[in-house]
Short mmCIF file of C-alpha atoms in Angstrom, two decimals:
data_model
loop_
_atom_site.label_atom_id
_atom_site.label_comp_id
_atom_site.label_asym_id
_atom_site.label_seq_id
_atom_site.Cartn_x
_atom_site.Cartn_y
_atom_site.Cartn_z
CA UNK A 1 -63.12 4.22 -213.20
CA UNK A 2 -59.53 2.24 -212.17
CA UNK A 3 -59.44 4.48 -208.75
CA UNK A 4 -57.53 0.95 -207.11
CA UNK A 5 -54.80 1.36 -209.66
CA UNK A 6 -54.19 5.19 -208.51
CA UNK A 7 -52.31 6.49 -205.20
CA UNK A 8 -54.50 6.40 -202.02
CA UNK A 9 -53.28 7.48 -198.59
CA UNK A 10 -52.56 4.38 -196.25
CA UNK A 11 -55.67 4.87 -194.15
CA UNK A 12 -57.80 4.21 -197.01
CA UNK A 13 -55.77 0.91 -197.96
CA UNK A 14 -55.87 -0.02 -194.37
CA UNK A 15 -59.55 1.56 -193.64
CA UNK A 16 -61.77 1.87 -196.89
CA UNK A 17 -64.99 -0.03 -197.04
CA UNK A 18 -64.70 -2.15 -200.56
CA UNK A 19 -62.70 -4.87 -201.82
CA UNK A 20 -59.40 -5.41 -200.52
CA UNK A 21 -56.17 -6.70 -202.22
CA UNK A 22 -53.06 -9.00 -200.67
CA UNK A 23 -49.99 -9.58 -202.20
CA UNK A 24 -48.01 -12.68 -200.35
CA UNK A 25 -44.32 -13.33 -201.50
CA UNK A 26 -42.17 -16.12 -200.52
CA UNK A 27 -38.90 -16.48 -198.75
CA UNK A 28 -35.78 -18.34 -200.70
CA UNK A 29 -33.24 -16.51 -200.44
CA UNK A 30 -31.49 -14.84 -203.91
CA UNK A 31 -34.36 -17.06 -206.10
CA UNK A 32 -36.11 -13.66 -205.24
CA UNK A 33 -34.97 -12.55 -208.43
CA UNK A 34 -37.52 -15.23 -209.63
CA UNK A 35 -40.44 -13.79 -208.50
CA UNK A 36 -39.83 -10.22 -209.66
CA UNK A 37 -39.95 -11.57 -212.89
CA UNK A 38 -43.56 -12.48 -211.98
CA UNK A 39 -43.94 -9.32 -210.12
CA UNK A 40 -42.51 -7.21 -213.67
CA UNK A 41 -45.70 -8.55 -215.41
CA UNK A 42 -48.13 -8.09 -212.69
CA UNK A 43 -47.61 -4.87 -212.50
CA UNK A 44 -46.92 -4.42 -216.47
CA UNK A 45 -50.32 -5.60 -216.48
CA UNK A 46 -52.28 -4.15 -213.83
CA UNK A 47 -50.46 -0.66 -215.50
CA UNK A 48 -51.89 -1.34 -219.26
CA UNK A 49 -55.64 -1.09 -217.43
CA UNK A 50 -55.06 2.72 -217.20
CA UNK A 51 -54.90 5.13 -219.57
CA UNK A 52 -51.96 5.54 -221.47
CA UNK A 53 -50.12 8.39 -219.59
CA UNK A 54 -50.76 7.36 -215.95
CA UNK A 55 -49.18 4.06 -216.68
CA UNK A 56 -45.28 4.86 -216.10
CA UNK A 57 -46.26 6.23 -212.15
CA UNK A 58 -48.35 3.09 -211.48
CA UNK A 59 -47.14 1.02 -208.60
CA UNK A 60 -47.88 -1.93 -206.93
CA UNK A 61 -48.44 -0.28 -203.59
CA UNK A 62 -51.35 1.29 -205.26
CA UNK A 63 -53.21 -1.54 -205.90
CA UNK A 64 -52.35 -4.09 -203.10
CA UNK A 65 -53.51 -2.95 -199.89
CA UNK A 66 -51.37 -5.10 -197.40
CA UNK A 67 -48.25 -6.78 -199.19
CA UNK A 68 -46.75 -9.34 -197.35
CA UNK A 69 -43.74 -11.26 -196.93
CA UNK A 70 -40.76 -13.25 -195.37
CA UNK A 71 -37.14 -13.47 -195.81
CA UNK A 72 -36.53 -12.37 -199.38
CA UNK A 73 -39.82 -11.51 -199.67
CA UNK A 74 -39.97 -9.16 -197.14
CA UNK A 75 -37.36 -7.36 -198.34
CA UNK A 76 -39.74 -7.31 -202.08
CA UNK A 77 -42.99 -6.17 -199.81
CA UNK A 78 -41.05 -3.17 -197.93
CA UNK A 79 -39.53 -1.85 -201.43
CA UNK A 80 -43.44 -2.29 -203.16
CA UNK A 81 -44.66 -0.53 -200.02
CA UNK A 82 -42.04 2.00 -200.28
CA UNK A 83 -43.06 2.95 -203.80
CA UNK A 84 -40.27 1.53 -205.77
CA UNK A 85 -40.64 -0.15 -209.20
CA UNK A 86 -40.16 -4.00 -210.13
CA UNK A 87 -37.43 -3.32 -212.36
CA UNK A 88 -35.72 -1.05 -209.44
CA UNK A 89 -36.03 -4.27 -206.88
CA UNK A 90 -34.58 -6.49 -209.59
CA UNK A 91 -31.35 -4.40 -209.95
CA UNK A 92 -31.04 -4.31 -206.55
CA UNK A 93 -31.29 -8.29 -205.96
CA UNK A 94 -28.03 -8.38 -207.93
CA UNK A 95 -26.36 -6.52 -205.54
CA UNK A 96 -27.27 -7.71 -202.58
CA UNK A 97 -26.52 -11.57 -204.05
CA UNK A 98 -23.21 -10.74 -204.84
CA UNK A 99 -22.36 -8.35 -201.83
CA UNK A 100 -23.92 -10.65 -199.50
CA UNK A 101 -23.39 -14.29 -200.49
CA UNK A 102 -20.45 -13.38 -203.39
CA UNK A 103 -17.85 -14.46 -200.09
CA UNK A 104 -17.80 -17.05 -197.78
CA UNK A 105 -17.22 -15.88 -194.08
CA UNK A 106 -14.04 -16.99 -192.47
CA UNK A 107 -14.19 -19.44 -190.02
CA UNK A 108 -15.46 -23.43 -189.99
CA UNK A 109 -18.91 -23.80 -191.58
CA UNK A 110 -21.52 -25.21 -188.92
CA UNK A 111 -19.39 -23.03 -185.72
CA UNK A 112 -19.76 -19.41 -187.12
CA UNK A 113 -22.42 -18.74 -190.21
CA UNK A 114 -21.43 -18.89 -193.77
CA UNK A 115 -21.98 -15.36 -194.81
CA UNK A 116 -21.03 -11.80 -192.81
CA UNK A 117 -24.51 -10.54 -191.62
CA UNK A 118 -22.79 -7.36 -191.87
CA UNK A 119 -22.92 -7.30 -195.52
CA UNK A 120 -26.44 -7.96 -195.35
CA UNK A 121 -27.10 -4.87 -192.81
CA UNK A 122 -24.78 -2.41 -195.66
CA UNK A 123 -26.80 -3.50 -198.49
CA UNK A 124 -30.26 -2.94 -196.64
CA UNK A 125 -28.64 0.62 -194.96
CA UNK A 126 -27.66 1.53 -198.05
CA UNK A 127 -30.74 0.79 -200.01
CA UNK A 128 -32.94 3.04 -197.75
CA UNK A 129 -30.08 5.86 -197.72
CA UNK A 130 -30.62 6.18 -201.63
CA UNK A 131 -34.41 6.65 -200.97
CA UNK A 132 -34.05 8.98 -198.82
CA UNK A 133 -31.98 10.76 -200.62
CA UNK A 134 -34.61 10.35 -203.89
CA UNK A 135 -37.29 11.83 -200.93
CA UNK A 136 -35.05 15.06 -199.97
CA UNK A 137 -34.72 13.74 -196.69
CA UNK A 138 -31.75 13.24 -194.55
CA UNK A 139 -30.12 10.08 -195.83
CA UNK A 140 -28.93 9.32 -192.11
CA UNK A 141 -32.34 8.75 -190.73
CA UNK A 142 -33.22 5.60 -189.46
CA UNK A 143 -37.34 4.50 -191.20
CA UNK A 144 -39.54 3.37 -188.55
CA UNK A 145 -42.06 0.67 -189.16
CA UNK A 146 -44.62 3.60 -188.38
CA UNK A 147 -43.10 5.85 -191.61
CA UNK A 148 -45.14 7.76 -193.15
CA UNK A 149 -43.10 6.80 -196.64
CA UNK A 150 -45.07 3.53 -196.23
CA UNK A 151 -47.74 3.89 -198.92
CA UNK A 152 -49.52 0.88 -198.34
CA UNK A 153 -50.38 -1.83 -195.48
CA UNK A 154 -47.11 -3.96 -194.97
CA UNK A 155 -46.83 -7.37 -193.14
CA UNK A 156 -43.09 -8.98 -192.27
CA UNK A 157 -42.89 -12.23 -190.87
CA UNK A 158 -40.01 -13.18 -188.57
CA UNK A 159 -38.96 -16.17 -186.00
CA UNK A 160 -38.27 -15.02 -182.50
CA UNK A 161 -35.69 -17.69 -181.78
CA UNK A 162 -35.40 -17.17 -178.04
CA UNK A 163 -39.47 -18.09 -177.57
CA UNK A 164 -39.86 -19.92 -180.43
CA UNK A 165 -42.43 -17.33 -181.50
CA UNK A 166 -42.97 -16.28 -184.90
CA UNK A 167 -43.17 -12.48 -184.88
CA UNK A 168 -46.06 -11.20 -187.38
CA UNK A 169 -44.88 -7.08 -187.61
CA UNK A 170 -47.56 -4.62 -189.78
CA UNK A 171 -47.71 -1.18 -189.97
CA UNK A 172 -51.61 -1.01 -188.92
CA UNK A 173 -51.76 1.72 -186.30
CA UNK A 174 -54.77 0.29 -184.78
CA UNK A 175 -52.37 -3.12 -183.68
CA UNK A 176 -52.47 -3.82 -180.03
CA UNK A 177 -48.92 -3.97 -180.05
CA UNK A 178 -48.25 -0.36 -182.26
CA UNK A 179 -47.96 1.81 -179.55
CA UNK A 180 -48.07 1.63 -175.78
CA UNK A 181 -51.18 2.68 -174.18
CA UNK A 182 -52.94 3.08 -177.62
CA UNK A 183 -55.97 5.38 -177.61
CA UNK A 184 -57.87 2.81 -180.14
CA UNK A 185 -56.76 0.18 -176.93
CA UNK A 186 -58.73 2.03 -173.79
CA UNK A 187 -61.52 -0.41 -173.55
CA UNK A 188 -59.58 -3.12 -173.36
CA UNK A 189 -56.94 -1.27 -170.51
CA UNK A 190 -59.87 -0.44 -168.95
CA UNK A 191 -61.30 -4.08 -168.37
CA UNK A 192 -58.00 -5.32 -167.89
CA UNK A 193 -56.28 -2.88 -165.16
CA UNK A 194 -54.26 -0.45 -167.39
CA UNK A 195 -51.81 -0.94 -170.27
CA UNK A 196 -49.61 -3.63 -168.56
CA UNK A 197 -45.83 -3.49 -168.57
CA UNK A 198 -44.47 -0.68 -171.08
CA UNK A 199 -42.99 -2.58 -174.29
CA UNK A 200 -41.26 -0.56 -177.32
CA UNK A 201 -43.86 0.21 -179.61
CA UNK A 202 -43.99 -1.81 -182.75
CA UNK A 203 -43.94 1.53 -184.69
CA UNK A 204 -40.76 2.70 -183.41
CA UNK A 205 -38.91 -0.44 -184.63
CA UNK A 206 -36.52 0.41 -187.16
CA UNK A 207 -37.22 -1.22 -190.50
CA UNK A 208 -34.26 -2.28 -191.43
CA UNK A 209 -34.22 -3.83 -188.63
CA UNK A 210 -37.29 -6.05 -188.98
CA UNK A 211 -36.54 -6.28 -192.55
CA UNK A 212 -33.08 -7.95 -191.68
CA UNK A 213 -34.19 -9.98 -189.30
CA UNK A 214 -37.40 -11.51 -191.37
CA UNK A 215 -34.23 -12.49 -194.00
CA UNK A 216 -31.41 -13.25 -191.60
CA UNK A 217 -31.02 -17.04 -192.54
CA UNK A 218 -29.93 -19.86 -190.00
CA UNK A 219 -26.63 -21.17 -190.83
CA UNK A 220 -26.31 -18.32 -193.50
CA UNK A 221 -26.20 -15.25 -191.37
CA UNK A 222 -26.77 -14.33 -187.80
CA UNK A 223 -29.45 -13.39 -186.18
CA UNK A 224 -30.12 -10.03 -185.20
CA UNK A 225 -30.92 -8.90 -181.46
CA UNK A 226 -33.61 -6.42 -180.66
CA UNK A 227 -34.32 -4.19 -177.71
CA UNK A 228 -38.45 -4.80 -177.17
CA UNK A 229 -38.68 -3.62 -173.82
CA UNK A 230 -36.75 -1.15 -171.26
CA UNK A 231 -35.86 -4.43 -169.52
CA UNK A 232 -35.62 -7.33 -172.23
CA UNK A 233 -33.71 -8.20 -175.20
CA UNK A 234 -35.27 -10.62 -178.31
CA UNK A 235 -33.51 -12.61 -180.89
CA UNK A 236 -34.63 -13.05 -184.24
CA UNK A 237 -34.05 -15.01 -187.27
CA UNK A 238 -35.43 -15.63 -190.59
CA UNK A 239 -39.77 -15.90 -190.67
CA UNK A 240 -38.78 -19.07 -193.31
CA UNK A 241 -38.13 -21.19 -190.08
CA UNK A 242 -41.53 -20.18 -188.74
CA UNK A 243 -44.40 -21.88 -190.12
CA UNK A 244 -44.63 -18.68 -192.57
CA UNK A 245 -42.29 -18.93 -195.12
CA UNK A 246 -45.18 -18.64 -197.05
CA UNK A 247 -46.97 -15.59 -195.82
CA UNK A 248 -50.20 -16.27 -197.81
CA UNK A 249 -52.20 -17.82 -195.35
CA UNK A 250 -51.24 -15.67 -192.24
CA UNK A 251 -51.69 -12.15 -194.20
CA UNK A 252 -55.31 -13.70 -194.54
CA UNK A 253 -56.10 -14.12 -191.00
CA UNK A 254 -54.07 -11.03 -189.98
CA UNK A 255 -56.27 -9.05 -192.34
CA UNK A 256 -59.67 -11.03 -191.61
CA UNK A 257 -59.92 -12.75 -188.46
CA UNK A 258 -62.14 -10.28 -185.75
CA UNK A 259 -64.01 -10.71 -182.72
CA UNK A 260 -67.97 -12.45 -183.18
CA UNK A 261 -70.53 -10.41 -182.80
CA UNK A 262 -71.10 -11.67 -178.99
CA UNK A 263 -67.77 -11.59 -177.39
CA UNK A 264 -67.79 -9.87 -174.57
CA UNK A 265 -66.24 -7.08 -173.20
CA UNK A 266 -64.70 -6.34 -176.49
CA UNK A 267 -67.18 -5.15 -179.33
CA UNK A 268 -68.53 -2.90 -176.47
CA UNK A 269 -65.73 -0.29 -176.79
CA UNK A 270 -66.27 2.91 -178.61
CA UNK A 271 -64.39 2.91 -182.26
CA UNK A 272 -62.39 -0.13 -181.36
CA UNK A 273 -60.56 -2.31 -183.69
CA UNK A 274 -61.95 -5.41 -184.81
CA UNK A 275 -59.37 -7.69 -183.60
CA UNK A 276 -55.67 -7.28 -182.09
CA UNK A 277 -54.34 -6.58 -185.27
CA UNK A 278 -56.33 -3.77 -186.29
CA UNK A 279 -57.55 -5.02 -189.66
CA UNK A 280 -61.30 -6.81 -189.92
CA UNK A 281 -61.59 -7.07 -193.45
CA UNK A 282 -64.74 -8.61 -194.69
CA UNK A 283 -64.48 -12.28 -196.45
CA UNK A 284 -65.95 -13.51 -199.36
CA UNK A 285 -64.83 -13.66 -202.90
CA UNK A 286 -65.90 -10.36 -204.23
CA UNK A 287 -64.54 -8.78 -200.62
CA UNK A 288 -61.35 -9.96 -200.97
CA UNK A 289 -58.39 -11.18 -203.10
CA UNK A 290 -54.70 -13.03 -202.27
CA UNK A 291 -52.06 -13.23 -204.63
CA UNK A 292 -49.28 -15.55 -203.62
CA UNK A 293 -45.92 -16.06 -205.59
CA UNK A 294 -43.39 -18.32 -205.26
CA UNK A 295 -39.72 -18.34 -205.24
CA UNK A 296 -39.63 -21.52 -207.05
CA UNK A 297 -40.73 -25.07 -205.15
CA UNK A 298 -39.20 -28.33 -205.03
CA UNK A 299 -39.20 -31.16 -202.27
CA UNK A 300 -35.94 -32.56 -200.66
CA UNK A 301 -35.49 -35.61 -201.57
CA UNK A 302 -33.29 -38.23 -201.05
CA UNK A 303 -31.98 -41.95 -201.45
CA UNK A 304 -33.29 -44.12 -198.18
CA UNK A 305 -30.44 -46.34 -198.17
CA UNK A 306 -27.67 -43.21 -197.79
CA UNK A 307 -30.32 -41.38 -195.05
CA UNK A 308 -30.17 -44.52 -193.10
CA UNK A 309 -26.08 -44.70 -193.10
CA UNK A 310 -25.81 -41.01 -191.85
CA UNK A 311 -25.42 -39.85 -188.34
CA UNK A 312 -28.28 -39.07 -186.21
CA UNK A 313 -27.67 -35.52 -186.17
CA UNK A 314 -27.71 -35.52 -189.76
CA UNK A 315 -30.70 -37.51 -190.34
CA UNK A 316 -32.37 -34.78 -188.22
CA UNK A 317 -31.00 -31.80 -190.53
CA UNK A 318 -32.75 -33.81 -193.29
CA UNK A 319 -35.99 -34.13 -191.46
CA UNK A 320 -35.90 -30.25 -190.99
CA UNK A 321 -35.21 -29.22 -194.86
CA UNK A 322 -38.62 -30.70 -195.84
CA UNK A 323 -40.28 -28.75 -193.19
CA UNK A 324 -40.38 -25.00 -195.04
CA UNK A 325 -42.43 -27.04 -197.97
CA UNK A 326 -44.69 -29.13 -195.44
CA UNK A 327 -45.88 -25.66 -194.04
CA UNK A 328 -46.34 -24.07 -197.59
CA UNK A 329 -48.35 -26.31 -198.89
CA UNK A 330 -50.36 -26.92 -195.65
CA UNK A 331 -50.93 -23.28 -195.95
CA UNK A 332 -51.90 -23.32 -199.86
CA UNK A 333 -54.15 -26.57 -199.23
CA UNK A 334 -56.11 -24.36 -196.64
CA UNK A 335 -56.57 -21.44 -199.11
CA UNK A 336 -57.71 -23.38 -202.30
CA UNK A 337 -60.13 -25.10 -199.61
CA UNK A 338 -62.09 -21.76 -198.76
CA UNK A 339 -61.62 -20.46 -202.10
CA UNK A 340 -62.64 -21.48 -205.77
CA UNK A 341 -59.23 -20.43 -207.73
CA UNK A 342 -59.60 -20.51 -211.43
CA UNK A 343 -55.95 -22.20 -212.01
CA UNK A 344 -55.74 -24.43 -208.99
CA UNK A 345 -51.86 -25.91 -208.12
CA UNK A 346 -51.95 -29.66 -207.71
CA UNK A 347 -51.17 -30.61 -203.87
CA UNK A 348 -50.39 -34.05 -203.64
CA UNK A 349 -50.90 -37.33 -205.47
CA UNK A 350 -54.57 -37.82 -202.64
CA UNK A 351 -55.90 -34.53 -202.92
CA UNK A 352 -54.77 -33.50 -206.52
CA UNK A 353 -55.06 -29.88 -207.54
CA UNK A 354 -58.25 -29.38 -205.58
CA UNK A 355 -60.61 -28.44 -208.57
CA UNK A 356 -63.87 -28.42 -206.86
CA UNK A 357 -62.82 -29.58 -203.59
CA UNK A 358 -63.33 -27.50 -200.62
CA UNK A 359 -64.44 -27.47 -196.94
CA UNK A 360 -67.76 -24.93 -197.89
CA UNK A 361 -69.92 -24.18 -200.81
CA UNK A 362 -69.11 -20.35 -200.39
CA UNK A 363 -65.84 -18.90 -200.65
CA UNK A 364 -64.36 -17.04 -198.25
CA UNK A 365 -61.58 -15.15 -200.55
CA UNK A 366 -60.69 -14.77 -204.10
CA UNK A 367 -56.93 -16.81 -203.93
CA UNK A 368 -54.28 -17.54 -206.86
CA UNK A 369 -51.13 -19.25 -206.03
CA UNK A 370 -48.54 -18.69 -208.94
CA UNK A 371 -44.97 -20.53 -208.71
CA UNK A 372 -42.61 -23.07 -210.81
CA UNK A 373 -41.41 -26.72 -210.07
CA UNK A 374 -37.40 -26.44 -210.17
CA UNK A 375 -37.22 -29.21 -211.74
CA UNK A 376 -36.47 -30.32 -215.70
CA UNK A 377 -39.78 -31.00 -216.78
CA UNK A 378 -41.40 -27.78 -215.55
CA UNK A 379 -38.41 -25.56 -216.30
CA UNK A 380 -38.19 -26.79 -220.06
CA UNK A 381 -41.92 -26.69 -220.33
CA UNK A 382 -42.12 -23.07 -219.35
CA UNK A 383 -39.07 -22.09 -221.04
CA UNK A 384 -39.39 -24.23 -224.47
CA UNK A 385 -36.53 -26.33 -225.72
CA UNK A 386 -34.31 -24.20 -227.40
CA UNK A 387 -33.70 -22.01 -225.04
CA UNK A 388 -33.65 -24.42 -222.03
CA UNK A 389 -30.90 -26.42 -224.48
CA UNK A 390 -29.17 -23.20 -225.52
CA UNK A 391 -25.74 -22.19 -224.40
CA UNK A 392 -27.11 -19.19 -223.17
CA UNK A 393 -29.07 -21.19 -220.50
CA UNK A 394 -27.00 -24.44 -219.88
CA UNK A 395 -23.62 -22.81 -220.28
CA UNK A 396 -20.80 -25.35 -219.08
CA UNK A 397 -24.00 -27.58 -217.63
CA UNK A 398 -24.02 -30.22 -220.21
CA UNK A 399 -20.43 -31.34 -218.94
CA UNK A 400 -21.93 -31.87 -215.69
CA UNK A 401 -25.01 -32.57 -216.22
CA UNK A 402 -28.71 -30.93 -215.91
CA UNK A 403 -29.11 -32.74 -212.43
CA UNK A 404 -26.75 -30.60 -211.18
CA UNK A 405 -27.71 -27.18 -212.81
CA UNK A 406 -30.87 -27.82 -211.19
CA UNK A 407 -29.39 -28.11 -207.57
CA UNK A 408 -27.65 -25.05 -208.00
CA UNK A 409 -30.92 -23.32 -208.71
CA UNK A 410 -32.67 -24.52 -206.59
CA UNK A 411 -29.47 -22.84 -203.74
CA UNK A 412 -30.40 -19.77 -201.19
CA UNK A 413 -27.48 -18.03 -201.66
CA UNK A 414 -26.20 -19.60 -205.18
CA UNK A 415 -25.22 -15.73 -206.68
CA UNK A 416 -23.34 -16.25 -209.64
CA UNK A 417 -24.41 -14.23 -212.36
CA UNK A 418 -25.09 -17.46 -214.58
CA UNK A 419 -27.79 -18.89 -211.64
CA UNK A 420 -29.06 -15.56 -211.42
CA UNK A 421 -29.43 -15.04 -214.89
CA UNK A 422 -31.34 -18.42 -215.43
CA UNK A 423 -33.10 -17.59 -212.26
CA UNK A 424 -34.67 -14.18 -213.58
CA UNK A 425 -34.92 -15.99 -217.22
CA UNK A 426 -37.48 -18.47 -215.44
CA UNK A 427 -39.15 -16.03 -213.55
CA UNK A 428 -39.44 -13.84 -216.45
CA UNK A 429 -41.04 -16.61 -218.63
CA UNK A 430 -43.57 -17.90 -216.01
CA UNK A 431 -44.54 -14.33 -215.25
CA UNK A 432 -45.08 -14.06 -219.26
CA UNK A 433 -46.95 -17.28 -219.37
CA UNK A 434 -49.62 -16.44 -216.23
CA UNK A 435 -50.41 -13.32 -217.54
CA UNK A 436 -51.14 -13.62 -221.22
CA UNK A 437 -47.60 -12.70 -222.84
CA UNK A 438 -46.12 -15.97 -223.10
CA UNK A 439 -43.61 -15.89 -226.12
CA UNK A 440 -44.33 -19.22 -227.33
CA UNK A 441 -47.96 -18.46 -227.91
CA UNK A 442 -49.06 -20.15 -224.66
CA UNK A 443 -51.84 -19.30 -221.79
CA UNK A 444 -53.23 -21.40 -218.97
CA UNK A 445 -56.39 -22.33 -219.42
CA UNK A 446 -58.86 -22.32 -216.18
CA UNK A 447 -60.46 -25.67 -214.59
CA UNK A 448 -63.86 -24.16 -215.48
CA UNK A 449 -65.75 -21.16 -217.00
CA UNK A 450 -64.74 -19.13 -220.19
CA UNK A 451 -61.61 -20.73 -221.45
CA UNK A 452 -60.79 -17.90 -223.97
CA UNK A 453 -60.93 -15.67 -220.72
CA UNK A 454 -57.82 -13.50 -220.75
CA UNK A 455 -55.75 -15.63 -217.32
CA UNK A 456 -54.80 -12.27 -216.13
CA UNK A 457 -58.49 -10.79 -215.92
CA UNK A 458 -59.72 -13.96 -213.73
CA UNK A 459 -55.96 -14.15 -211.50
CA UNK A 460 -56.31 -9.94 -211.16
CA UNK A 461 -60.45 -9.46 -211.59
CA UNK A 462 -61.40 -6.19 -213.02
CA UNK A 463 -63.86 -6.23 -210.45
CA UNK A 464 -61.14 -5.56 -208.15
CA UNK A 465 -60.03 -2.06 -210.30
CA UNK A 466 -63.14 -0.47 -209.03
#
């Protein structure tokens, strides 16, 4: 039987006993495009296990059961959760690159932001009309986090830049925050004096509101203000400047972490959740699985004699751009040590790629992390010389050099059809290469156990089909 790869209503993704399934995707901005290329042969693949004529209405959202992300990603999770197709997301990255970041905002860069977050809100608005419309319903309705179009647990990450609180938003109905004096919340109103102060209920927010505000950008766009409370206002950026850009290692703990089996007064209510955010999934490697792709990584780097000649205030805006990568991999480092990941990614020069190195003999999930290095080596390695030297690929680059190609790739908002094209070309190719279809003839091989094992069947366990 493949019953994970066929629809099931949200309360059994959220509910179910059995194994469960999380799909984490990065922010970074248009390099989206990048990881649907991954995401095209994920599902490509996880379709092919069913039988011939079920595999054109296989989604994603079937077979994840919480899909999380920030920034761009979030945008990618709400679409997967929605229903749509990989190759229906990928069209639609084009559009919002150029509609969005194709113009430059009037005004002096650093005082107002570079893009018009109005664009932004159009593209999204628009995007949501046309699947309305596809549902027969009226196009002008606004989607609530709480929709019932939602066919699968969702997570969005987002900064509230007024706290300094990164905002973790799912569309679990037994949240403490869903809905003001929730029924699945009386025990705890009842040792605690009532529901406290009434807040707008997380599944009235609009989504394209929380989508827009996981992906507004600082410095790119602006951020977007939210009425959470008949008496107070909250401002929100981009989740990349939380400690979330990647969302693996949060949709983990959202989806595991519950109250011990002695905590008092808590465990004693009748049919309550598990923790505050409704989930209590059981660990363990055959209980659980993350998937986490990339946008692309590379470190800021840069020459120490310059960095010590700039301004103060500059020097600080350097210190910052390496902190979205210290928090990734700080997240990854923790997942590869309370897992056993057949293809572990190297970490740093001390700790290597972590083969065999953990904090516990037992695993506590089933993790992959699958990304590129934006850099030569790894791009003409995945890609094969020819076509990383062909014109197709370089276009006017050798004039300027391959340096500088990469810096434009490596860009949040670089959407010029040629950088987009390379992008999805990249993304494309290391999607082929993870999961068995690599065009030069290539597979990864695992740090241990059957190395003629198909990558795709240890990264996506059949185990996990049933």
């Amino acid at each position: 039987m493949r019953d994970a790869l066929r629809p099931k209503s949200l309360e059994t993704h959220l509910f179910a006993e059995g194994r469960k399934r999380i799909l984490a995707l990065d922010g970074g901005g248009v390099r989206g495009i990048l990881t649907c290329g991954i995401l095209e042969q994920v599902e490509a693949k996880l379709a092919n296990r069913l039988p011939a004529a079920e595999r054109e209405d296989f989604r994603l959202c079937h077979y994840f059961d919480l899909i999380a992300g920030t920034s761009t990603g979030a945008i990618m999770a709400t679409l997967l959760a929605l229903g749509y197709k990989v190759s229906e997301i990928k069209a639609l990255y084009r559009t919002l690159a150029n509609d969005v970041f194709g113009t430059k905002k009037h005004g002096i860069i650093g005082m107002v932001p570079k893009f018009d977050s109005r664009k932004l809100t159009k593209v999204i608005n628009d995007c949501f009309r046309d699947f309305l419309i596809s549902k027969g319903a009226d196009p002008n309705h606004c989607l609530e986090l709480g929709t019932d179009y939602l066919q699968t647990g969702l997570m969005i990450c987002s900064k509230r830049i007024d706290k300094g609180s990164p905002w973790i938003l799912t569309n679990n109905p037994k949240a403490k925050y869903w809905e003001w004096n929730s029924p699945h919340w009386q025990g705890f109103y009842d040792a605690n004096g009532g529901p406290g102060e009434k807040f707008i209920a997380n599944k009235h927010y609009i989504l394209q509101e929380v989508v827009q505000a996981s992906a507004s950008a600082p410095f790119f766009l602006s951020p977007v203000e939210k009425q959470i409370s008949p008496v107070e206002k909250a401002l929100f950026f981009d989740g990349g400047v939380s400690p979330h850009n990647n969302p693996a290692m949060q949709a983990f703990l959202v989806a595991t972490m519950k109250w011990r089996d002695n905590a008092k007064p808590w465990p004693t209510w009748k049919g309550e959740p598990k923790s505050p955010f409704g989930f209590g999934w059981k660990t363990g490697a055959d209980n659980i699985s993350v998937l986490s792709l990339g946008t692309g990584a590379f470190r800021p780097t840069f020459d120490v004699s310059d960095f010590k000649g700039k301004m103060a205030g500059l020097k600080a805006i350097e210190a910052l751009r390496g902190m979205i990568p210290d928090t990734s991999t700080n997240g990854l480092t923790w997942l590869q040590a309370m897992s056993d990941p057949a293809f572990p990614i190297k970490i740093n020069s001390e700790l290597g790629d972590m083969d065999d190195l953990g904090i516990m003999n037992d695993s506590l999930l089933h993790f992959q992390r699958i990304d590129v290095d934006l850099d030569e080596p790894a791009i003409r390695d995945i890609l094969g010389d020819d076509l990383f030297d062909g014109n197709d690929f370089l276009g006017d680059f050798p004039k300027k050099g391959v340096d500088e190609m990469i810096k434009t790739m490596r860009a949040l908002e670089n959407s010029t059809k040629t950088n987009m094209d390379r992008l999805e070309t990249i993304g494309e190719h290391v999607g082929q290469f993870w999961f068995g279809m690599d065009r030069h003839g290539r597979r990864p091989l695992p740090s241990r156990g059957d190395l003629n094992a198909d990558p795709a069947s240890l990264i996506l366990p059949h185990a996990f089909d049933s």
